[in-house]
mmCIF file of the C-alpha atoms, coordinates in Angstrom:
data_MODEL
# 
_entry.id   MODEL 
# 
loop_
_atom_site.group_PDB 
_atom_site.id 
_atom_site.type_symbol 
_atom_site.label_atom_id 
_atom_site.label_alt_id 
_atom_site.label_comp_id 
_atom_site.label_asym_id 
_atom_site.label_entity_id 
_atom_site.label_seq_id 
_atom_site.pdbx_PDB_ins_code 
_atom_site.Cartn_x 
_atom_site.Cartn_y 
_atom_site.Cartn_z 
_atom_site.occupancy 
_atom_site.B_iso_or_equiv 
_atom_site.pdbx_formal_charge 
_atom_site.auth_seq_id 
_atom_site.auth_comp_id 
_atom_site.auth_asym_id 
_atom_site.auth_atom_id 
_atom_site.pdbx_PDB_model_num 
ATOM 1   C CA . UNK A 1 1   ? -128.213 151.477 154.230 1.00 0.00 ? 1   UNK A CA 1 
ATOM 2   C CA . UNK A 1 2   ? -127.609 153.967 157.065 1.00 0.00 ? 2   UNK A CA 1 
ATOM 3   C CA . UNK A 1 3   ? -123.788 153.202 158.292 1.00 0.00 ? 3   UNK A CA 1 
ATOM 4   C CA . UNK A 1 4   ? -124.956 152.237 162.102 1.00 0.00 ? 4   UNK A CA 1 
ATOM 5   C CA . UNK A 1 5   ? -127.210 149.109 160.255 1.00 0.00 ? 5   UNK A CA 1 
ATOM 6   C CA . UNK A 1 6   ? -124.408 148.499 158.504 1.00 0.00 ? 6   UNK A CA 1 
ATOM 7   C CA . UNK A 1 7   ? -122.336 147.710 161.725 1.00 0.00 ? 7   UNK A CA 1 
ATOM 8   C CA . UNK A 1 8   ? -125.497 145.821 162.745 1.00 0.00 ? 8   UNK A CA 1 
ATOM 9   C CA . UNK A 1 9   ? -125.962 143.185 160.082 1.00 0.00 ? 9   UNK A CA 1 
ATOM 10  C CA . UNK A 1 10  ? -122.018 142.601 160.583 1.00 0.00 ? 10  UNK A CA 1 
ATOM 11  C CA . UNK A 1 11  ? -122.151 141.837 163.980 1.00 0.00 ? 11  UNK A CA 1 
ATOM 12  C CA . UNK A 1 12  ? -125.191 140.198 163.411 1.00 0.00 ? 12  UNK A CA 1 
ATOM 13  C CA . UNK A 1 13  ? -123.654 137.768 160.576 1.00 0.00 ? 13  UNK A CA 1 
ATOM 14  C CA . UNK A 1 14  ? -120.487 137.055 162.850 1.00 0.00 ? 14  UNK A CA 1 
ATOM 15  C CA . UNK A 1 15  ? -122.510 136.050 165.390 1.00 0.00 ? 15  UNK A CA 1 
ATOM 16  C CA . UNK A 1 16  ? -124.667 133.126 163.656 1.00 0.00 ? 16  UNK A CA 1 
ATOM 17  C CA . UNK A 1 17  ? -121.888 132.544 161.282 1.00 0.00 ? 17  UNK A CA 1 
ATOM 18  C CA . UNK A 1 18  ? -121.257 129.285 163.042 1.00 0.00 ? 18  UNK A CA 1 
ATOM 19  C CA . UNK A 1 19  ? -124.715 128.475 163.199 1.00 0.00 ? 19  UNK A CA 1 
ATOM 20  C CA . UNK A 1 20  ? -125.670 129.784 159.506 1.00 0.00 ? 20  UNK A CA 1 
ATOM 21  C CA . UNK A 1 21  ? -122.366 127.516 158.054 1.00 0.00 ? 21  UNK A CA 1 
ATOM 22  C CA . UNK A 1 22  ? -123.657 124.117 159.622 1.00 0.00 ? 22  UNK A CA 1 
ATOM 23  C CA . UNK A 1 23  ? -127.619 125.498 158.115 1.00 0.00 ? 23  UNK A CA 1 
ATOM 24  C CA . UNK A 1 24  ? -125.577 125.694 154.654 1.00 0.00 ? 24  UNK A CA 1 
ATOM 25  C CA . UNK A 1 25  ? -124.228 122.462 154.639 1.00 0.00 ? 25  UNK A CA 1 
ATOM 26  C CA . UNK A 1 26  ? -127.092 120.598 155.826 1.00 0.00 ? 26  UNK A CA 1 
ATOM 27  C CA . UNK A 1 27  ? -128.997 121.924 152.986 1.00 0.00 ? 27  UNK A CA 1 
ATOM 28  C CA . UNK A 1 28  ? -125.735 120.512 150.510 1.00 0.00 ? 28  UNK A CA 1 
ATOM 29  C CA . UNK A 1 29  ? -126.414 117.176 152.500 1.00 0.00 ? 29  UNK A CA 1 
ATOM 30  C CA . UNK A 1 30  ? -130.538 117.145 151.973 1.00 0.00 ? 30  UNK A CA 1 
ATOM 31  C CA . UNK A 1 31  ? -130.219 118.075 148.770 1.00 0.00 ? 31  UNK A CA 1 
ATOM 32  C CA . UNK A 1 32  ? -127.555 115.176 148.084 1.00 0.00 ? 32  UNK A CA 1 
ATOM 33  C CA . UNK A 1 33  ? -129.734 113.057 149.377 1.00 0.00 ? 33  UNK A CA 1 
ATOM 34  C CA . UNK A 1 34  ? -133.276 113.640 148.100 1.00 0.00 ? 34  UNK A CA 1 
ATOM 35  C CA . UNK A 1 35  ? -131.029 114.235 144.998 1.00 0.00 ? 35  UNK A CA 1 
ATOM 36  C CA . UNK A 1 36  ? -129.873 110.504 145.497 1.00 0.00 ? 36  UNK A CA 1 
ATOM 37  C CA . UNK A 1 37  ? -133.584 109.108 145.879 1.00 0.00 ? 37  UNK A CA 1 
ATOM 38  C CA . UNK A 1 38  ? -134.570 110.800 142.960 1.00 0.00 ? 38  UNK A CA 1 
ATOM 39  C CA . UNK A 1 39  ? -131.912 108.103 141.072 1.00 0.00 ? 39  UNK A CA 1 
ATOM 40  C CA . UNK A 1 40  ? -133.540 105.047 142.518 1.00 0.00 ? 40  UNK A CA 1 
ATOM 41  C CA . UNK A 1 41  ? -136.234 103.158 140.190 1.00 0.00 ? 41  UNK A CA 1 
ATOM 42  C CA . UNK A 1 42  ? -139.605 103.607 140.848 1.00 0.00 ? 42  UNK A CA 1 
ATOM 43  C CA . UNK A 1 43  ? -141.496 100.903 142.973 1.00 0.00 ? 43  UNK A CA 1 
ATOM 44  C CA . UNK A 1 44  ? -142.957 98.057  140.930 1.00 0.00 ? 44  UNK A CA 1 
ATOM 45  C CA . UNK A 1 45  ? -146.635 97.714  140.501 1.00 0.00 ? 45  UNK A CA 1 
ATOM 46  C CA . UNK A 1 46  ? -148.229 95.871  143.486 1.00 0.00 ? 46  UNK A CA 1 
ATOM 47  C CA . UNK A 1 47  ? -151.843 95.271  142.565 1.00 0.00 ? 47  UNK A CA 1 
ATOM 48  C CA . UNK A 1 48  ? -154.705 96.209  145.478 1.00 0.00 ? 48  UNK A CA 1 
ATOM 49  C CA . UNK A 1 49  ? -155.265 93.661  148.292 1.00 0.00 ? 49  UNK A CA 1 
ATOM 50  C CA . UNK A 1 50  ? -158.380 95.052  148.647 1.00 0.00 ? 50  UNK A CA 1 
ATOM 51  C CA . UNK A 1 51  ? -161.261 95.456  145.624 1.00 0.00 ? 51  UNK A CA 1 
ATOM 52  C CA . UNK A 1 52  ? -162.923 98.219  147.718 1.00 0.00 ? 52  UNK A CA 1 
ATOM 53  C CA . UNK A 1 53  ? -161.874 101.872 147.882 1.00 0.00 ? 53  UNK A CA 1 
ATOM 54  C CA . UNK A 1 54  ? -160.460 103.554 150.731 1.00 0.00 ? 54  UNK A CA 1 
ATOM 55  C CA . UNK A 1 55  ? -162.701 105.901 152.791 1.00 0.00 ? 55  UNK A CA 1 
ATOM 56  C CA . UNK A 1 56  ? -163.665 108.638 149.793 1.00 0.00 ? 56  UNK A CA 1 
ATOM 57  C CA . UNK A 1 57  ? -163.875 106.303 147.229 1.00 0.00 ? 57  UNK A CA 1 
ATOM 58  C CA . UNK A 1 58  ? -160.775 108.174 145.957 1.00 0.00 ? 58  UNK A CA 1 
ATOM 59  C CA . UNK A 1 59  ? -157.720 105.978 145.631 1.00 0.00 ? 59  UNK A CA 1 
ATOM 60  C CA . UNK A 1 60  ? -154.503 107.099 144.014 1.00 0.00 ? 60  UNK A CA 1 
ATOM 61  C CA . UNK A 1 61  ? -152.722 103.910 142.189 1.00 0.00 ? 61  UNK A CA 1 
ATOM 62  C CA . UNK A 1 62  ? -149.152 103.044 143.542 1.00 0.00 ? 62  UNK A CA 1 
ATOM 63  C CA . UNK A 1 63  ? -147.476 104.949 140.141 1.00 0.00 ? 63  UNK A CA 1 
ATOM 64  C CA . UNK A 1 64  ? -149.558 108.142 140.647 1.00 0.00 ? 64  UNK A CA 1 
ATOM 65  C CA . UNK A 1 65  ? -148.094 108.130 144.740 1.00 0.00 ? 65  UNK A CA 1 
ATOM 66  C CA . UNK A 1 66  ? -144.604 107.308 143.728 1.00 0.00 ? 66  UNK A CA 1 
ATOM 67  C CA . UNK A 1 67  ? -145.309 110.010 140.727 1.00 0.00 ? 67  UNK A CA 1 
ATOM 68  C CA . UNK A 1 68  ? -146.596 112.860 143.437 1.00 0.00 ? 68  UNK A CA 1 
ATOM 69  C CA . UNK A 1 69  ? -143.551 111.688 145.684 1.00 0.00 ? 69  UNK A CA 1 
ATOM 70  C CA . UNK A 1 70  ? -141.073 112.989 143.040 1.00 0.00 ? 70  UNK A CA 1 
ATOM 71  C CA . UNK A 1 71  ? -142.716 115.783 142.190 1.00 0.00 ? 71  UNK A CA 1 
ATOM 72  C CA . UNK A 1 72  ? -142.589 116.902 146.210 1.00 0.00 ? 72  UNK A CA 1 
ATOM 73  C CA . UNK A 1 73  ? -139.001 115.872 146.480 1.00 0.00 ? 73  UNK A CA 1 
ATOM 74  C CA . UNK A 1 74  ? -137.700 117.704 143.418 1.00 0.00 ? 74  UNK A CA 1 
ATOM 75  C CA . UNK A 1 75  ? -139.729 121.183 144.706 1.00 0.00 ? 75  UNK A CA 1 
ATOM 76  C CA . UNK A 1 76  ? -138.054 120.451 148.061 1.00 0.00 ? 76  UNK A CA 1 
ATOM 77  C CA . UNK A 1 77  ? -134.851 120.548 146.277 1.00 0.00 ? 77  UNK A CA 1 
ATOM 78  C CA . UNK A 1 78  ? -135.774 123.573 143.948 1.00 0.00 ? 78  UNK A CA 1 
ATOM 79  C CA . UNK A 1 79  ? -136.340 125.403 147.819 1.00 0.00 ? 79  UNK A CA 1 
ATOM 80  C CA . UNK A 1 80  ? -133.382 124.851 149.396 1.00 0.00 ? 80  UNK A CA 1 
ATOM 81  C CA . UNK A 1 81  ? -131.388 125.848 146.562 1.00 0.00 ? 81  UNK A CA 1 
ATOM 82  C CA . UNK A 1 82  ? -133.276 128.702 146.279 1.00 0.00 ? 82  UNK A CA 1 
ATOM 83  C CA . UNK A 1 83  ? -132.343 129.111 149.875 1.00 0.00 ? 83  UNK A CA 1 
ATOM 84  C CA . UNK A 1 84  ? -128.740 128.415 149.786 1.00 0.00 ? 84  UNK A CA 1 
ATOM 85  C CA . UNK A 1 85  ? -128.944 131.194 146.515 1.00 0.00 ? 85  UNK A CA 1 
ATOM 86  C CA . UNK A 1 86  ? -129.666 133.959 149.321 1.00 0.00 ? 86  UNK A CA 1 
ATOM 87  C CA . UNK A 1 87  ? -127.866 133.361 152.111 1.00 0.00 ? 87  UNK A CA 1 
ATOM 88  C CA . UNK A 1 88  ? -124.576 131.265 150.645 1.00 0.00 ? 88  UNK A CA 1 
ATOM 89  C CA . UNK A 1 89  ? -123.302 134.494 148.806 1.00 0.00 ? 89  UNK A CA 1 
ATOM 90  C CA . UNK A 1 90  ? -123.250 136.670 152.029 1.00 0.00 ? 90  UNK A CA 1 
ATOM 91  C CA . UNK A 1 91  ? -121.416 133.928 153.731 1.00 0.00 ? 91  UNK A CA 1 
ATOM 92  C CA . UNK A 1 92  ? -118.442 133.866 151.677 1.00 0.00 ? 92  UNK A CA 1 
ATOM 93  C CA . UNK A 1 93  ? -118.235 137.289 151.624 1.00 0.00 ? 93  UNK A CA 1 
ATOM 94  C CA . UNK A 1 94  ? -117.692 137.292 155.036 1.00 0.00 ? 94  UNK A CA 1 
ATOM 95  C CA . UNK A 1 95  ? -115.635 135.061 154.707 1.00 0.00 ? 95  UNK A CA 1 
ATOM 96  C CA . UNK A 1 96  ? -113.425 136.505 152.098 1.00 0.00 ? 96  UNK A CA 1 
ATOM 97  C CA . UNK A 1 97  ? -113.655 139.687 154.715 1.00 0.00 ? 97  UNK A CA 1 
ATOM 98  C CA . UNK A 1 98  ? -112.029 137.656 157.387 1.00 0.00 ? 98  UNK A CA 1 
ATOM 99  C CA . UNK A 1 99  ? -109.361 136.328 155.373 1.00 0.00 ? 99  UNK A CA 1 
ATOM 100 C CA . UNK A 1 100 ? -108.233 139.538 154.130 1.00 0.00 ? 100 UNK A CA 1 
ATOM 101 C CA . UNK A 1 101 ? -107.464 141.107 157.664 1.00 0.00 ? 101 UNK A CA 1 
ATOM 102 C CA . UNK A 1 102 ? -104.609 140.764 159.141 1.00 0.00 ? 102 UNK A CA 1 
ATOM 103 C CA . UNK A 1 103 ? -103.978 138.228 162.052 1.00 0.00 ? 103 UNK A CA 1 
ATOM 104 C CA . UNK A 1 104 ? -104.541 140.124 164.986 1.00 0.00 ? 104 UNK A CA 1 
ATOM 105 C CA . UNK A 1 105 ? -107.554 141.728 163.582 1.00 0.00 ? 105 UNK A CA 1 
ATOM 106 C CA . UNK A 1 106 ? -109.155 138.381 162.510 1.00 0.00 ? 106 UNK A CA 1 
ATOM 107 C CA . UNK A 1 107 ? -108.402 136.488 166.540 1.00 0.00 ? 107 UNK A CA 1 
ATOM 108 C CA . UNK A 1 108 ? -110.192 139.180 167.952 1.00 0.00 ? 108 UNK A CA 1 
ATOM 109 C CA . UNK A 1 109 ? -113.059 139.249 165.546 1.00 0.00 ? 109 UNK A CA 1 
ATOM 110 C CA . UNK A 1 110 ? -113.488 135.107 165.410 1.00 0.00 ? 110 UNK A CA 1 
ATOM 111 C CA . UNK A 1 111 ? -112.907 135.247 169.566 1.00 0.00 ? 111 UNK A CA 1 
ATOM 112 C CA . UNK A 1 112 ? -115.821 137.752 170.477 1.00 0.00 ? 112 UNK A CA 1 
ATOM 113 C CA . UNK A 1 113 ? -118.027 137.828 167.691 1.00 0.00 ? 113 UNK A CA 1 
ATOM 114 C CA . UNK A 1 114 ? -118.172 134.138 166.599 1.00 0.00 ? 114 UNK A CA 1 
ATOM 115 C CA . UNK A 1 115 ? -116.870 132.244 169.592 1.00 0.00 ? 115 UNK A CA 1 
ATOM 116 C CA . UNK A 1 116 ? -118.676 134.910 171.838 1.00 0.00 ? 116 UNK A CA 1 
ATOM 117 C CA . UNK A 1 117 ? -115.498 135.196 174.414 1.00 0.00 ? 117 UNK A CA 1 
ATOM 118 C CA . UNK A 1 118 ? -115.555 137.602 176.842 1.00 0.00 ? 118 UNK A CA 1 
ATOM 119 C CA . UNK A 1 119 ? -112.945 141.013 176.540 1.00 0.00 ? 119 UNK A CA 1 
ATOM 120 C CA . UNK A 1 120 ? -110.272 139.461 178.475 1.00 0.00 ? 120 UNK A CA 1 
ATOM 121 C CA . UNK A 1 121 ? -110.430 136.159 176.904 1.00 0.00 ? 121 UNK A CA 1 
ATOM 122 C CA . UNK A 1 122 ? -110.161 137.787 173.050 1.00 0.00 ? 122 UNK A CA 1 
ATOM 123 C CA . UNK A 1 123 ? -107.298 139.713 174.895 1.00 0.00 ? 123 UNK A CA 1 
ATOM 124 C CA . UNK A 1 124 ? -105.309 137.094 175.250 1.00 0.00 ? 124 UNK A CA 1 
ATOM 125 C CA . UNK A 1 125 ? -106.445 135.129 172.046 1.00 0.00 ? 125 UNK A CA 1 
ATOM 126 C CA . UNK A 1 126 ? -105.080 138.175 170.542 1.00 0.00 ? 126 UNK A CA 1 
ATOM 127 C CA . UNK A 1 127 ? -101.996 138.372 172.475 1.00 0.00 ? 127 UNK A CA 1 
ATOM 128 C CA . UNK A 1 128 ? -103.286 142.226 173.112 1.00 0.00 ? 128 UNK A CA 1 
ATOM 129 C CA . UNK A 1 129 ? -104.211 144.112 176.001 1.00 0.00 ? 129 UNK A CA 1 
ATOM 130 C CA . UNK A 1 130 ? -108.128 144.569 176.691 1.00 0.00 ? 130 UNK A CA 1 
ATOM 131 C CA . UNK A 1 131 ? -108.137 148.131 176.035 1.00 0.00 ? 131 UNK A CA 1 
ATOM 132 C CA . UNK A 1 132 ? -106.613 147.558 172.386 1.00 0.00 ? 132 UNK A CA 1 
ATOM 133 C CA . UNK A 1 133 ? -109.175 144.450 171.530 1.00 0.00 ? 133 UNK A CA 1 
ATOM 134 C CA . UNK A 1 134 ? -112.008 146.530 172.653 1.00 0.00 ? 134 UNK A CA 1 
ATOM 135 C CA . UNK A 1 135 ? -111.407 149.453 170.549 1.00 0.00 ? 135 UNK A CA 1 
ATOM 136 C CA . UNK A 1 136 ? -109.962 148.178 167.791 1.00 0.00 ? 136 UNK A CA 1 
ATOM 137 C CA . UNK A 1 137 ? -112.765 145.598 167.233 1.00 0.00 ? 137 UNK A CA 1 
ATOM 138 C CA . UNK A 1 138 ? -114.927 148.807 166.674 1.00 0.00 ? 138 UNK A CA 1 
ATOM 139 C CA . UNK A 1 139 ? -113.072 149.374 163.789 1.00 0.00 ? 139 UNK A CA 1 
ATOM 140 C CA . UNK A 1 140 ? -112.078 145.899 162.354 1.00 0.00 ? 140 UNK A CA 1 
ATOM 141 C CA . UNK A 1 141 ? -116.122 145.588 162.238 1.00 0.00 ? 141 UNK A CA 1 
ATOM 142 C CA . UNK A 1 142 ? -116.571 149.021 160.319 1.00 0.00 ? 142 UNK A CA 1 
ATOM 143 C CA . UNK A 1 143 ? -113.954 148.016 158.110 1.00 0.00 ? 143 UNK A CA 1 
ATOM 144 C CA . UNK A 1 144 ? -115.899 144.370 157.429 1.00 0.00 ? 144 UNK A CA 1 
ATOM 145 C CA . UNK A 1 145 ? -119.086 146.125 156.759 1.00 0.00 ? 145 UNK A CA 1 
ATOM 146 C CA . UNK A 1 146 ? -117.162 148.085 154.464 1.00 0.00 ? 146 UNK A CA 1 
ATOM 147 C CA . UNK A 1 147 ? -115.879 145.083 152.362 1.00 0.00 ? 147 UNK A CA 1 
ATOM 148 C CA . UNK A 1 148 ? -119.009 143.083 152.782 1.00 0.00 ? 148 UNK A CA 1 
ATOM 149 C CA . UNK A 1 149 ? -121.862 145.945 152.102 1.00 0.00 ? 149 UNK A CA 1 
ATOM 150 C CA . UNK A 1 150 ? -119.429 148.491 150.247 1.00 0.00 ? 150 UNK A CA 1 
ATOM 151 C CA . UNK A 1 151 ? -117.670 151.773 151.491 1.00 0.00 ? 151 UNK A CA 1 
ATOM 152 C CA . UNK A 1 152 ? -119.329 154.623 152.381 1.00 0.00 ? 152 UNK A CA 1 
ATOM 153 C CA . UNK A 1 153 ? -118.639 156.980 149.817 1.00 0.00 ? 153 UNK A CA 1 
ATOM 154 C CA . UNK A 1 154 ? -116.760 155.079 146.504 1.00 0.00 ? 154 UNK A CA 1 
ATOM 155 C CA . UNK A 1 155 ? -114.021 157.496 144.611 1.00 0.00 ? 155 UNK A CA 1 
ATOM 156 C CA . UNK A 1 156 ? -115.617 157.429 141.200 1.00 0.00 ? 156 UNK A CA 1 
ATOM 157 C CA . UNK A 1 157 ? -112.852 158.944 138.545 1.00 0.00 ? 157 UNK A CA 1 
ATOM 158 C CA . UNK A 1 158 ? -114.124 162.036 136.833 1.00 0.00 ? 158 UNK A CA 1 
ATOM 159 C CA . UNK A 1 159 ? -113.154 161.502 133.104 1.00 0.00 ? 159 UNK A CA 1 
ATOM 160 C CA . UNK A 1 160 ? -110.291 164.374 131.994 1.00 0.00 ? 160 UNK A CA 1 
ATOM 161 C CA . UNK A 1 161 ? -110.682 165.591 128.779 1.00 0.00 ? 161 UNK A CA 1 
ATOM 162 C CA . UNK A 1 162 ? -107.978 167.513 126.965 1.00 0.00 ? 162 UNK A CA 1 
ATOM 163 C CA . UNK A 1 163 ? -108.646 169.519 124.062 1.00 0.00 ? 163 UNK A CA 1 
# 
């Protein structure tokens, strides 16, 4: 990943991270609840109140609806955890991103990316001049995509061997 798309997908992910948290835990809540349903007994058997068949001549008993009804419910929950498996992990990455910088760096970052304030407003969130916010949110963002998406170039320790 080219270090400009890099910056991109950072800014992009503090910019719906508001929006992607609430996604997250609306999924926790659907799944808790079709989870929940899932738990209750099945419906009793209600026998027909009519002999004839409904328009195909097809009918589907009461058991074989409630039976299809689980079935949908627990591949509804297989999806959204599925779902939660790809995006949850990025989220708390960026979230263990944010909590590693340092105060200053973090007001200006939650200010204009995620609260979308405007330069002089993260200025004085940040207790900073303009100037400062606005370049040194440049590199507070270079240094998240760094944490979140890996560095650049990593060291890798050449192996020494003495004879």
């Amino acid at each position: 990943m080219e270090r400009s798309e890099k910056i991109r997908t950072v800014e992009q992910l503090l910019r719906k991270y508001t929006v992607t948290k609430t996604y997250i835990n609306n999924l926790y809540a659907d799944i808790e609840d079709y989870e929940a349903r899932l738990q209750l007994p099945a419906a009793p058997k209600v026998p027909s109140l009519s002999p004839t068949p409904r328009g195909s001549g097809k009918s589907l008993s009461q058991e074989e609806r409630e039976y299809l009804k689980r079935e949908e419910m627990t591949e509804n929950v297989r999806k959204m955890q599925a779902e939660l498996g790809k995006i949850e992990p990025m989220i708390k990455r960026l979230e263990r991103s944010l909590e590693a910088l340092t105060e200053t760096d973090r007001r200006i970052i939650e200010a204009r990316y995620i609260n979308g304030y405007s330069w002089p407003m993260v200025a004085r969130a940040a207790y900073s001049s303009e100037g400062y916010v606005r370049k040194r949110s440049k590199m507070v963002i270079e240094l998240i995509a760094d944490m979140i998406l890996g560095p650049k170039e990593i060291m890798v320790q050449m192996l020494l061997t003495f004879f």
